[in-house]
Coordinates of C-alpha atoms and ligand atoms in Angstrom, one line a residue:
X687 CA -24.7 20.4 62.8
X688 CA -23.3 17.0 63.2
X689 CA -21.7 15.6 60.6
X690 CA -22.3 11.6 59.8
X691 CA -20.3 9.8 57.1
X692 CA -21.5 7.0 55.2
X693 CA -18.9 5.0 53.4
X694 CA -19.7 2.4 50.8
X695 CA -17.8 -0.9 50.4
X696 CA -20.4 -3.5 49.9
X697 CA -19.0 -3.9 46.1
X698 CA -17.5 -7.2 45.1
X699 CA -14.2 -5.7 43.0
X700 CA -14.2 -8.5 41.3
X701 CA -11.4 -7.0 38.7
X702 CA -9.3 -7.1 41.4
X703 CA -8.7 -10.3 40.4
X704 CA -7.8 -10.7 44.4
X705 CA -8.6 -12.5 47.2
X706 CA -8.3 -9.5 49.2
X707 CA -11.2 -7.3 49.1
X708 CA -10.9 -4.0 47.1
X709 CA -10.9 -1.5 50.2
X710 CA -7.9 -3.0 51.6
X711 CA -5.6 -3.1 48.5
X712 CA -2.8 -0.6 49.6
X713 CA -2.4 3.0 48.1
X714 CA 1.2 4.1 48.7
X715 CA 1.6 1.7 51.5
X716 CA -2.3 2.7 53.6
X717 CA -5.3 0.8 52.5
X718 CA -7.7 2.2 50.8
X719 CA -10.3 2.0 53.1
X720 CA -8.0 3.3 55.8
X721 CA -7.2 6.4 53.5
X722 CA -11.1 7.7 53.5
X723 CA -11.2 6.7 57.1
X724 CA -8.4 8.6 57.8
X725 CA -9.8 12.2 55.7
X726 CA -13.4 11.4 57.2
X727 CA -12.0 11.2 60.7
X728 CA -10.3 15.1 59.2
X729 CA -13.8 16.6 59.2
X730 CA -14.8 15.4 63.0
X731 CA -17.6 13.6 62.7
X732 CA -20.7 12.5 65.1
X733 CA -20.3 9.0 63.8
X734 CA -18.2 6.9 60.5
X735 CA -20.8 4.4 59.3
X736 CA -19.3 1.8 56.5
X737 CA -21.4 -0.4 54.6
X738 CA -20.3 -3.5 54.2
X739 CA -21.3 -6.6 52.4
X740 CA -18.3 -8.9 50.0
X741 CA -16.1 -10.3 52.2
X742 CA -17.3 -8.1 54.8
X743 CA -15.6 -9.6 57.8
X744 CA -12.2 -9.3 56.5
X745 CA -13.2 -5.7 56.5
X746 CA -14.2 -5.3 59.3
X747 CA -11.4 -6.9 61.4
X748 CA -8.9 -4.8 59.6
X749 CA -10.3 -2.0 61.7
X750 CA -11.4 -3.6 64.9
X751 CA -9.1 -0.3 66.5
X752 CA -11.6 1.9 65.2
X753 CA -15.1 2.9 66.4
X754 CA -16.9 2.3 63.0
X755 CA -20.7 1.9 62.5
X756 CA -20.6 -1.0 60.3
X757 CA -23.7 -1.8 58.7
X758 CA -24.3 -5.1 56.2
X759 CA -25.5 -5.0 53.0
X760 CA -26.2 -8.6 52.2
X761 CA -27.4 -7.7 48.7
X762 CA -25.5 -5.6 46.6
X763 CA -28.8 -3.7 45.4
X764 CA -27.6 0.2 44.1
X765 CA -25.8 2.4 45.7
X766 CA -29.3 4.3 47.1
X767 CA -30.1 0.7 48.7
X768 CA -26.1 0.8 50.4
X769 CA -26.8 3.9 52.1
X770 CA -30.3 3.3 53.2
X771 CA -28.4 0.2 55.4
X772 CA -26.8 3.4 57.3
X773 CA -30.1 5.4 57.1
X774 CA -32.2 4.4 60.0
X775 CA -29.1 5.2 62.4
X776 CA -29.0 8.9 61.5
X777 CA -31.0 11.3 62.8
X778 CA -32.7 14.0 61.0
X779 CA -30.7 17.0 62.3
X780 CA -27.5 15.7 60.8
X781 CA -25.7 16.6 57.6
X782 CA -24.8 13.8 55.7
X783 CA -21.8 12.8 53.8
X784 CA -21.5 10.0 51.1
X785 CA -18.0 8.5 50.6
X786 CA -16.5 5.1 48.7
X787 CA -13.8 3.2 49.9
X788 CA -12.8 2.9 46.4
X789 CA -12.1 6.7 46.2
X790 CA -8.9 7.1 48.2
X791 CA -7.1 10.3 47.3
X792 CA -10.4 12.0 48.0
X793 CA -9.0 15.1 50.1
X794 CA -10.9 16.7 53.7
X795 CA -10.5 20.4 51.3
X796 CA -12.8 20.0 48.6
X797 CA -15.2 17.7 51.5
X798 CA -15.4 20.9 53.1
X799 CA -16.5 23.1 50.5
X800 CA -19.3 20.4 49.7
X801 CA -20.4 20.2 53.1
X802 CA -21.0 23.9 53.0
X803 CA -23.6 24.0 50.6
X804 CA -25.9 21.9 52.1
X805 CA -29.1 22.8 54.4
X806 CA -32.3 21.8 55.0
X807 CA -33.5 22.6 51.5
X808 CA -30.4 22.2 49.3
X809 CA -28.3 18.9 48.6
X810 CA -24.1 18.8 47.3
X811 CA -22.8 17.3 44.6
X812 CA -19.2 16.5 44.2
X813 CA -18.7 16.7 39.8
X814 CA -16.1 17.1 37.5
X815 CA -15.8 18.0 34.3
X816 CA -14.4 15.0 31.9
X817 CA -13.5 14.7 28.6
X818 CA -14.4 11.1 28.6
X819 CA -17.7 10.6 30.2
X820 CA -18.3 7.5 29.6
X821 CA -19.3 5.3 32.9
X822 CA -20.5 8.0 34.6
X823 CA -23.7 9.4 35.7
X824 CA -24.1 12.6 33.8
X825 CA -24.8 15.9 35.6
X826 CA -27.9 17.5 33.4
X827 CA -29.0 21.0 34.3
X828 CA -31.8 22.6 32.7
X829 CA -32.0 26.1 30.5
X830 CA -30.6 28.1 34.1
X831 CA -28.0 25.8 34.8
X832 CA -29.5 24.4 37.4
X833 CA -29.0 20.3 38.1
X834 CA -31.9 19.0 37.9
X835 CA -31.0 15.2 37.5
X836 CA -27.9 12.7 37.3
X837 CA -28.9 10.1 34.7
X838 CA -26.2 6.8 34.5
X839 CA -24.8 6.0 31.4
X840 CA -27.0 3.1 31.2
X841 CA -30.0 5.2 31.3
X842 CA -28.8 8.0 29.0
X843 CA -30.3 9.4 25.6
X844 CA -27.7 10.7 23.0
X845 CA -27.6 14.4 24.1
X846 CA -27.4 13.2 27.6
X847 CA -24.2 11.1 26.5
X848 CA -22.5 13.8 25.4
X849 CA -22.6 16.0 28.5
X850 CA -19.2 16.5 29.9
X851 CA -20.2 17.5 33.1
X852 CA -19.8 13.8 35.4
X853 CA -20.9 12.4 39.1
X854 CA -18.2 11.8 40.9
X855 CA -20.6 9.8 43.3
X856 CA -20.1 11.6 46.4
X857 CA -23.2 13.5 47.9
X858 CA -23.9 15.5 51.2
X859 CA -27.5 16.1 51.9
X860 CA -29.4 16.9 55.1
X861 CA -30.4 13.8 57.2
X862 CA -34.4 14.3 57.3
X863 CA -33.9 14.9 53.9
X864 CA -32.3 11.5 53.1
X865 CA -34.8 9.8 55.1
X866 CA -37.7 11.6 53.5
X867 CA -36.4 10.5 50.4
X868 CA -34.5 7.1 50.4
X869 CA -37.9 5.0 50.4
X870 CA -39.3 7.0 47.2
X871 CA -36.2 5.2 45.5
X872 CA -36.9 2.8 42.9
X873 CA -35.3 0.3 40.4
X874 CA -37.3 1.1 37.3
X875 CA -33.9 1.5 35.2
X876 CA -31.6 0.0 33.0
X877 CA -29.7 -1.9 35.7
X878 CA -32.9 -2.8 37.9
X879 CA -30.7 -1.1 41.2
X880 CA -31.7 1.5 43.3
X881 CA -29.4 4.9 42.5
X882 CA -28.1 7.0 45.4
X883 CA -28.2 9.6 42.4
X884 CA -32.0 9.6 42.1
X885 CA -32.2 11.9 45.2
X886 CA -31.4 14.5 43.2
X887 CA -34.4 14.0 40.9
X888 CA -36.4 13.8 43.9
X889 CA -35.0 17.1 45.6
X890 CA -35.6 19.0 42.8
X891 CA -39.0 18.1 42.3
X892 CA -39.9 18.6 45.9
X893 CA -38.8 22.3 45.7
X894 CA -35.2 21.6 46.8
X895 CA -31.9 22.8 45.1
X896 CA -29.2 20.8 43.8
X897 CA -25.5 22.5 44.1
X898 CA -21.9 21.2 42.9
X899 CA -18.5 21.6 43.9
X900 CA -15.5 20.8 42.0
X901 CA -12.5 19.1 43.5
X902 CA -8.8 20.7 43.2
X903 CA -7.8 17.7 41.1
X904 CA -9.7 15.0 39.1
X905 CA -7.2 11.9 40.9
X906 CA -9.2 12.8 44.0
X907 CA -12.6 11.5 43.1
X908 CA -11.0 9.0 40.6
X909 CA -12.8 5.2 42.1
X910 CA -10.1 2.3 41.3
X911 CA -11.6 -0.9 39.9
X912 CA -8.9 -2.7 39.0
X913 CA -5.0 -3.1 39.5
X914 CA -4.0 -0.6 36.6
X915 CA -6.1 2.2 38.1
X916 CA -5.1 1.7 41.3
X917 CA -1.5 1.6 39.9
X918 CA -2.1 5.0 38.1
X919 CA -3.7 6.7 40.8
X920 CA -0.5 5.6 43.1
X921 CA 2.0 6.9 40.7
X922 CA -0.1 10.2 40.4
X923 CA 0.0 10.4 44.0
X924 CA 3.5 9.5 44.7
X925 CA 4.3 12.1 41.8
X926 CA 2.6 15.0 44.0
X927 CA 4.6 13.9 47.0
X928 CA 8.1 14.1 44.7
X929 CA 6.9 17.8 43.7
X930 CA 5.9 18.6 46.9
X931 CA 10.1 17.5 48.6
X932 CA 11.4 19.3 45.6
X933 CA 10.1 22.5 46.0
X934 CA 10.7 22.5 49.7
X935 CA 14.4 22.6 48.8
X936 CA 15.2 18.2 48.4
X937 CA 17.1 16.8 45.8
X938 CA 15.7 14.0 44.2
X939 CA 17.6 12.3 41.1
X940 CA 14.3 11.6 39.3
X941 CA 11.0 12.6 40.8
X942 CA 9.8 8.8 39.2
X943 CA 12.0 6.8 41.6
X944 CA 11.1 7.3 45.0
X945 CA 8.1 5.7 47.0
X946 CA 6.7 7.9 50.3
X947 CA 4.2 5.2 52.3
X948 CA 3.9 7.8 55.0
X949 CA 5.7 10.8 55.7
X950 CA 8.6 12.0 54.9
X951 CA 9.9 15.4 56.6
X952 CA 12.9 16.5 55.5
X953 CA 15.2 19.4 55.9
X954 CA 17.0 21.6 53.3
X955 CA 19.7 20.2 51.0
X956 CA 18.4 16.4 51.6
X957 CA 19.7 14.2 48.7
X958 CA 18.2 11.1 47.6
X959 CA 19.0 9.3 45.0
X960 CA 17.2 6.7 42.5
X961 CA 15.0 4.3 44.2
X962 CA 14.9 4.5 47.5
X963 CA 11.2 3.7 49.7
X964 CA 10.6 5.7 52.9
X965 CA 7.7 4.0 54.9
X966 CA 5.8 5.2 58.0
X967 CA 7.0 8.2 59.9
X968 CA 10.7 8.9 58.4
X969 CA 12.8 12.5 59.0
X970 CA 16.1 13.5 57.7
X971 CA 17.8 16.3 58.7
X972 CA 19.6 19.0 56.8
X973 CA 22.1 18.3 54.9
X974 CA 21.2 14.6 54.8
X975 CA 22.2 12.0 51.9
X976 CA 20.7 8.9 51.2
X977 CA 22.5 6.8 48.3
X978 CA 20.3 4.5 46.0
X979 CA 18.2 1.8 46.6
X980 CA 18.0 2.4 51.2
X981 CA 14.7 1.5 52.4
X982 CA 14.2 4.0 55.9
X983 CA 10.9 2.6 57.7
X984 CA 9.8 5.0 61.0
X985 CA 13.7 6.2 61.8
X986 CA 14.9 9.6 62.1
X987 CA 18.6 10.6 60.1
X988 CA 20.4 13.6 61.8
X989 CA 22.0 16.2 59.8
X990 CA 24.2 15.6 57.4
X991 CA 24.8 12.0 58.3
X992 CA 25.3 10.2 55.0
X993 CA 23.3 6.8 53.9
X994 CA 25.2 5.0 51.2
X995 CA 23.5 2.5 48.8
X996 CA 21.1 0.2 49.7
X997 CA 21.2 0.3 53.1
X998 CA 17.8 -0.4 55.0
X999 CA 16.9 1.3 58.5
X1000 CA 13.9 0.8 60.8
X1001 CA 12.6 2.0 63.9
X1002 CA 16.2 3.5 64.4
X1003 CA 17.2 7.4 65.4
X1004 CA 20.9 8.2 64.2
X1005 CA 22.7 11.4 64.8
X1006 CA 24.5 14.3 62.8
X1007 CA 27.5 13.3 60.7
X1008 CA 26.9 9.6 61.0
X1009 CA 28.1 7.5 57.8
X1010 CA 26.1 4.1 57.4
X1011 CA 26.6 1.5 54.8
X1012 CA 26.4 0.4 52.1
X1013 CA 24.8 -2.7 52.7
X1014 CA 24.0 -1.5 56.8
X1015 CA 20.7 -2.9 58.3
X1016 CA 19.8 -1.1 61.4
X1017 CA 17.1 -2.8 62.8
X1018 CA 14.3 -1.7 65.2
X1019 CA 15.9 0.2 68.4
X1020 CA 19.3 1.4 66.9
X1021 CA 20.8 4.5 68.3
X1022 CA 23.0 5.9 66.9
X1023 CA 25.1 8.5 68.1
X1024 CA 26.7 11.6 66.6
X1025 CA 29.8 10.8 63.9
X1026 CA 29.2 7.2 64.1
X1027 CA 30.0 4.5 61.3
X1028 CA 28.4 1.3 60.2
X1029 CA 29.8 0.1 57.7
X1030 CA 28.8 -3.0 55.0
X1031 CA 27.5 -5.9 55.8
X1032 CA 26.9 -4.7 59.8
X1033 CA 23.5 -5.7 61.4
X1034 CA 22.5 -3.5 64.2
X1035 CA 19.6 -4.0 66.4
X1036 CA 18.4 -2.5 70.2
X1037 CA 21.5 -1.5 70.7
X1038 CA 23.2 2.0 71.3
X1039 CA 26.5 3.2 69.8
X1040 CA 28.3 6.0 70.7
X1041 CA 29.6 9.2 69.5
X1042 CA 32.3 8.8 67.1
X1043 CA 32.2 4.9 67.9
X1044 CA 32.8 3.0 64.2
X1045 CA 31.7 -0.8 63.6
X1046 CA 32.9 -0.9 59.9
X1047 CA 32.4 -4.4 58.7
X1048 CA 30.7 -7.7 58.7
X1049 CA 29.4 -7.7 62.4
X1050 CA 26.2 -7.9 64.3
X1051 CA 25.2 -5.9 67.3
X1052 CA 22.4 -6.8 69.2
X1053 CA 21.4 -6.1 72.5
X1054 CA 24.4 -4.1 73.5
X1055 CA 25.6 -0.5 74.2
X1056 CA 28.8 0.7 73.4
X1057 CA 30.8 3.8 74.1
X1058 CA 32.2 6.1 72.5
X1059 CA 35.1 6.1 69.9
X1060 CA 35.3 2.4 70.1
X1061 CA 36.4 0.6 67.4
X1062 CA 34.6 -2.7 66.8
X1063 CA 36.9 -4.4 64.3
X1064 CA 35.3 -6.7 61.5
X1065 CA 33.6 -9.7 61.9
X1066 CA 32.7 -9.1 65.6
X1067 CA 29.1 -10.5 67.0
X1068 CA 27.6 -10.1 69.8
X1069 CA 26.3 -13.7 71.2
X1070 CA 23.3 -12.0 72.6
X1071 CA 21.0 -15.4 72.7
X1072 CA 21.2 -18.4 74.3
X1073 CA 18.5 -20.1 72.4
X1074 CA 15.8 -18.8 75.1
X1075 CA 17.1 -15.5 76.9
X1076 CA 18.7 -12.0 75.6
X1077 CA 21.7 -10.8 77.4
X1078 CA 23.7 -7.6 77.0
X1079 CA 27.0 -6.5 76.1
X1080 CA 28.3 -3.7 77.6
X1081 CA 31.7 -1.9 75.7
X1082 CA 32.6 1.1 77.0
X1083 CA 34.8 4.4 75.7
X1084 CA 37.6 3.9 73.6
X1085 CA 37.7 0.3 73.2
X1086 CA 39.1 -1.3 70.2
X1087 CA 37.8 -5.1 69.5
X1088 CA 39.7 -7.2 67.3
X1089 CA 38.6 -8.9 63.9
X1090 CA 36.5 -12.0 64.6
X1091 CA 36.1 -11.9 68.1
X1092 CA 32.8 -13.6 69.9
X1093 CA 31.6 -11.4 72.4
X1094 CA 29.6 -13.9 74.4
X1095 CA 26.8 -12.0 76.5
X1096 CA 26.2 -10.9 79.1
X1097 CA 29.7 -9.6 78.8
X1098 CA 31.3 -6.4 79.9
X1099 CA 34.5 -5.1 78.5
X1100 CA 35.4 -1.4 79.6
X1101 CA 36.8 1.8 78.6
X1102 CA 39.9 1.6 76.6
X1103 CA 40.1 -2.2 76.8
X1104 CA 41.4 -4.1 73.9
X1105 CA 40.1 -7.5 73.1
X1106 CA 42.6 -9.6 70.3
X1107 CA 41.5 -10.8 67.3
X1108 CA 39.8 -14.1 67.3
X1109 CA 38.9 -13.9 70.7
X1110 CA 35.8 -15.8 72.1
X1111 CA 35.2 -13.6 75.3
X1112 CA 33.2 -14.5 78.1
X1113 CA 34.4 -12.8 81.1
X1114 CA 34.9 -9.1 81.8
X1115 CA 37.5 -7.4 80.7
X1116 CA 38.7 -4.6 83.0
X1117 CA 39.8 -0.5 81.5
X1118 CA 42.9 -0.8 79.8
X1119 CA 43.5 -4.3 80.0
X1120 CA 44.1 -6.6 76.4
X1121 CA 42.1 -9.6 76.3
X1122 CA 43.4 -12.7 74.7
X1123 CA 41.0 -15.6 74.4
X1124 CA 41.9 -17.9 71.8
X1125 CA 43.9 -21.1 71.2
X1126 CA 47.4 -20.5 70.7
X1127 CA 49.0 -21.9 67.3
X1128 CA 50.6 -25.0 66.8
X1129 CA 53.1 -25.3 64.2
X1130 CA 53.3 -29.1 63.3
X1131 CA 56.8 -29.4 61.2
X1132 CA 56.5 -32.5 58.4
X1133 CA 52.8 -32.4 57.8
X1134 CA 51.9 -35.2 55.4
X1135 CA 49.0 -34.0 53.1
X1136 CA 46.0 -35.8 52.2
X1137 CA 46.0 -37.5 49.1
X1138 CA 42.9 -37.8 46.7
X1139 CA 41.0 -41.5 47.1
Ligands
UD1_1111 C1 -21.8 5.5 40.6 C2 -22.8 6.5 40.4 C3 -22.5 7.3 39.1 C4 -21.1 7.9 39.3 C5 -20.1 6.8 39.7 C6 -18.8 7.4 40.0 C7 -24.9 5.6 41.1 C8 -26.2 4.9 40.8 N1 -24.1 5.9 40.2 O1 -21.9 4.6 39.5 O2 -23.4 8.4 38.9 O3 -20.7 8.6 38.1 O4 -20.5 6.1 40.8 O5 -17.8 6.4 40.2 O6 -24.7 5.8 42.3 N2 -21.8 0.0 46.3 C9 -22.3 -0.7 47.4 N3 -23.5 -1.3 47.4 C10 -24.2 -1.4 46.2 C11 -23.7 -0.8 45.1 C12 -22.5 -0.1 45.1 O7 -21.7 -0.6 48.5 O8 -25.3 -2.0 46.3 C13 -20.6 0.7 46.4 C14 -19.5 0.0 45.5 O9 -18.7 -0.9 46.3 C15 -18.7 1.1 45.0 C16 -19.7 2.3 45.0 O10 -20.7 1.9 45.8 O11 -17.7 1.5 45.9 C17 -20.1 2.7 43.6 O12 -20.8 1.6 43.0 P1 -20.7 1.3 41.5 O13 -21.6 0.2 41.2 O14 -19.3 1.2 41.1 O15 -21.4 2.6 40.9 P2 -21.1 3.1 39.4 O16 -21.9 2.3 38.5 O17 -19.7 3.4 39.2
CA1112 CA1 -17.6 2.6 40.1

């Protein structure tokens, strides 16, 4: 059976209190939006159909990369009325599958089991049980426990208030069955919309049956209208992540302080301390110790290769054994090699450094490769721009540069060279050979100092 997903984001958010729209407010560093896109995509389906309608093209160029049936909503009339804008596209032989872009922890597990109850004569409910109802449509069954209707809180007598028993909004049903029943909708009721949640009414008294599933955890089906929920829902889902490194054998200082916007794979006896962010793709191997406050974005750490304090890494792949800051900055294309050092204050970026090679202090490398066990003494840059073009610098094994030196590129200095301190080099410098390019001291004997005007 084919399985076509209908998500809704026509709302307004307007507690947002954002000129962004809703869907694409970030959870743990993904939009939301993007999130149910991504577990929708989990299940396989024939076709992703979004509704669409407050600040819809915003939307929909956030995901021009994706082939997404978007359909309009121009008037925001019920959530039956949002997914009849999808309806006329799906064909009677699919199954069906309701979604919100304003559920985003919702997970592809508990999708599945709801999709399994559903055939040609029975329609899923996703529900929870709550202790506070209130807001939701409430699930009423009759004297067998069968549902037999959602009725919204707006709608609701006293004894339906008080069931616990909620809606969690999200519906599978049997295409011929949704376009059967989607034009008997209608907006006799308290808020004048057209409910999605009337189907079930309709199934039921067309000789259909009504089952539920329950999720694994209430956060998943938990919708996010404003910045607080959105907040909690991030915190509970950046407190699962922290469990879930912790029992695979991490270290974290406090389970509170430390922010996964991707993935983090990590190996055994990892340490991380307070406050540190890992974005996109990140891996540290065994052994691995990252010191407070280091940002890692897409980079992989090698075994046992220590981070200290707030260092921050990107797009970078460093070996075993390395030690790197505090205060490093690797940026995008670093390589480091096996038992490197970067030391404070050192910017690295597309550039290669070699086994055991150690740049300790105040430099910049950019655009170069070096060696290894070359020793790049502080303060050394690599002049890698012109203003217009990049050009490289070469260092090979076993070179030691001197404190301050300009390394004008494209420069080659080879293995076991020595360049003096100071140095402003611009030529190459051949194995073995000590480059001296500076201006020599003048002592001036009798110097008369300034005076103050
Ligand atoms: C809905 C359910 C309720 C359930 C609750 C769970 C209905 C009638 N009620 O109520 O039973 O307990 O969700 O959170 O379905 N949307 C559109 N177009 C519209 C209306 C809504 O795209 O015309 C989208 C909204 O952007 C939102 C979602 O549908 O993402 C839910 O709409 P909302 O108005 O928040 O429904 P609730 O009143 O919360
Ligand atoms: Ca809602």
């Amino acid at each position: 059976m084919d399985l076509h997903v209908v998500i809704l984001a026509a709302g307004k958010g307007s507690r947002m209190k954002s000129s962004i729209p809703k869907v694409l407010h970030p959870l743990a560093g993904k939009p939301m939006l993007e999130r149910v896109l991504d577990t929708a995509t989990g299940l396989s389906p024939k076709a992703l159909h979004v509704v669409i309608g407050h600040e819809a093209d915003q939307i929909r160029t956030a995901f021009l990369d994706q082939s997404i049936n978007w359909h309009e909503q121009l008037e925001q009339l019920g959530t039956g009325h949002a997914v009849a804008q999808a309806a006329p596209t799906i064909p009677d032989d699919a199954t069906v599958l309701v979604l919100y872009g304003d559920v985003p922890l919702i997970r592809a597990e508990s999708l599945k089991r709801l999709i399994a109850l559903v055939d040609n004569e029975t329609l899923g409910l996703l529900t929870v049980e709550l202790n506070d109802p209130s807001g939701y449509g409430r699930i009423i069954r009759n004297a067998a426990d069968e549902i037999v209707a959602i009725v919204e809180q707006k709608d609701a007598n006293s004894d339906q208030l008080a069931v616990t028993e909620v809606n969690t909004g999200i519906m599978c049903v049997r295409g011929s069955n949704l376009n059967a029943w989607l034009p008997q909708l209608s907006n006799k009721n308290a808020q004048g919309e057209y409910y999605l949640t009337d189907l079930v009414e309709l199934a039921v008294n067309q000789g259909n049956e009504v089952e539920a599933e329950q999720p694994d955890s209430i956060e998943e089906v938990q919708g996010v209208n404003d910045r607080l929920q959105l907040c909690e829902l991030e915190c509970w889902y950046q407190s699962q992540q922290a469990e879930q490194l912790l029992l695979a054998g991490v270290s974290l200082f406090d389970p509170n302080r430390i922010d996964i916007r991707g993935s983090l794979a990590a190996g055994i006896d990892v340490v991380i301390d307070l406050n540190c962010i890992f974005e996109g793709h990140v891996a540290l191997g065994d052994g691995a110790k990252i010191g407070a406050n280091c940002i890692i974005i897409n980079s992989t750490i090698g075994p046992g290769t220590i981070v200290k304090p707030n260092s921050i890494i990107e797009d970078s792949i460093v070996g075993s054994g390395a030690v790197i800051g505090p205060f490093a900055r690797l940026r995008p294309a670093t390589i480091l090699k096996d038992n490197t050092k970067i030391g404070n204050f050192v910017e690295t970026k597309k550039c290669e450094i070699g086994r055991g090679s150690k740049v300790n202090h105040l430099s910049y490398i950019g655009d170069a490769i070096i060696g290894e066990n070359s020793n790049i003494g502080a303060g050394t840059i690599t002049c890698n721009y012109d203003g217009v073009n990049k050009f490289k610098t070469e260092i090979g094994d076993g070179v030691f540069i001197g404190s301050n030196s300009s390394l004008v590129a494209p420069v080659v200095i080879r293995d076991n060279a020595t360049v003096g301190a100071g140095s402003v080099i611009t030529k190459p410098v051949e194995p073995n050979q000590l480059a001296v390019a500076r201006a020599r001291q003048t002592n001036i004997s009798g110097w008369t100092k300034p005076v103050k005007k």
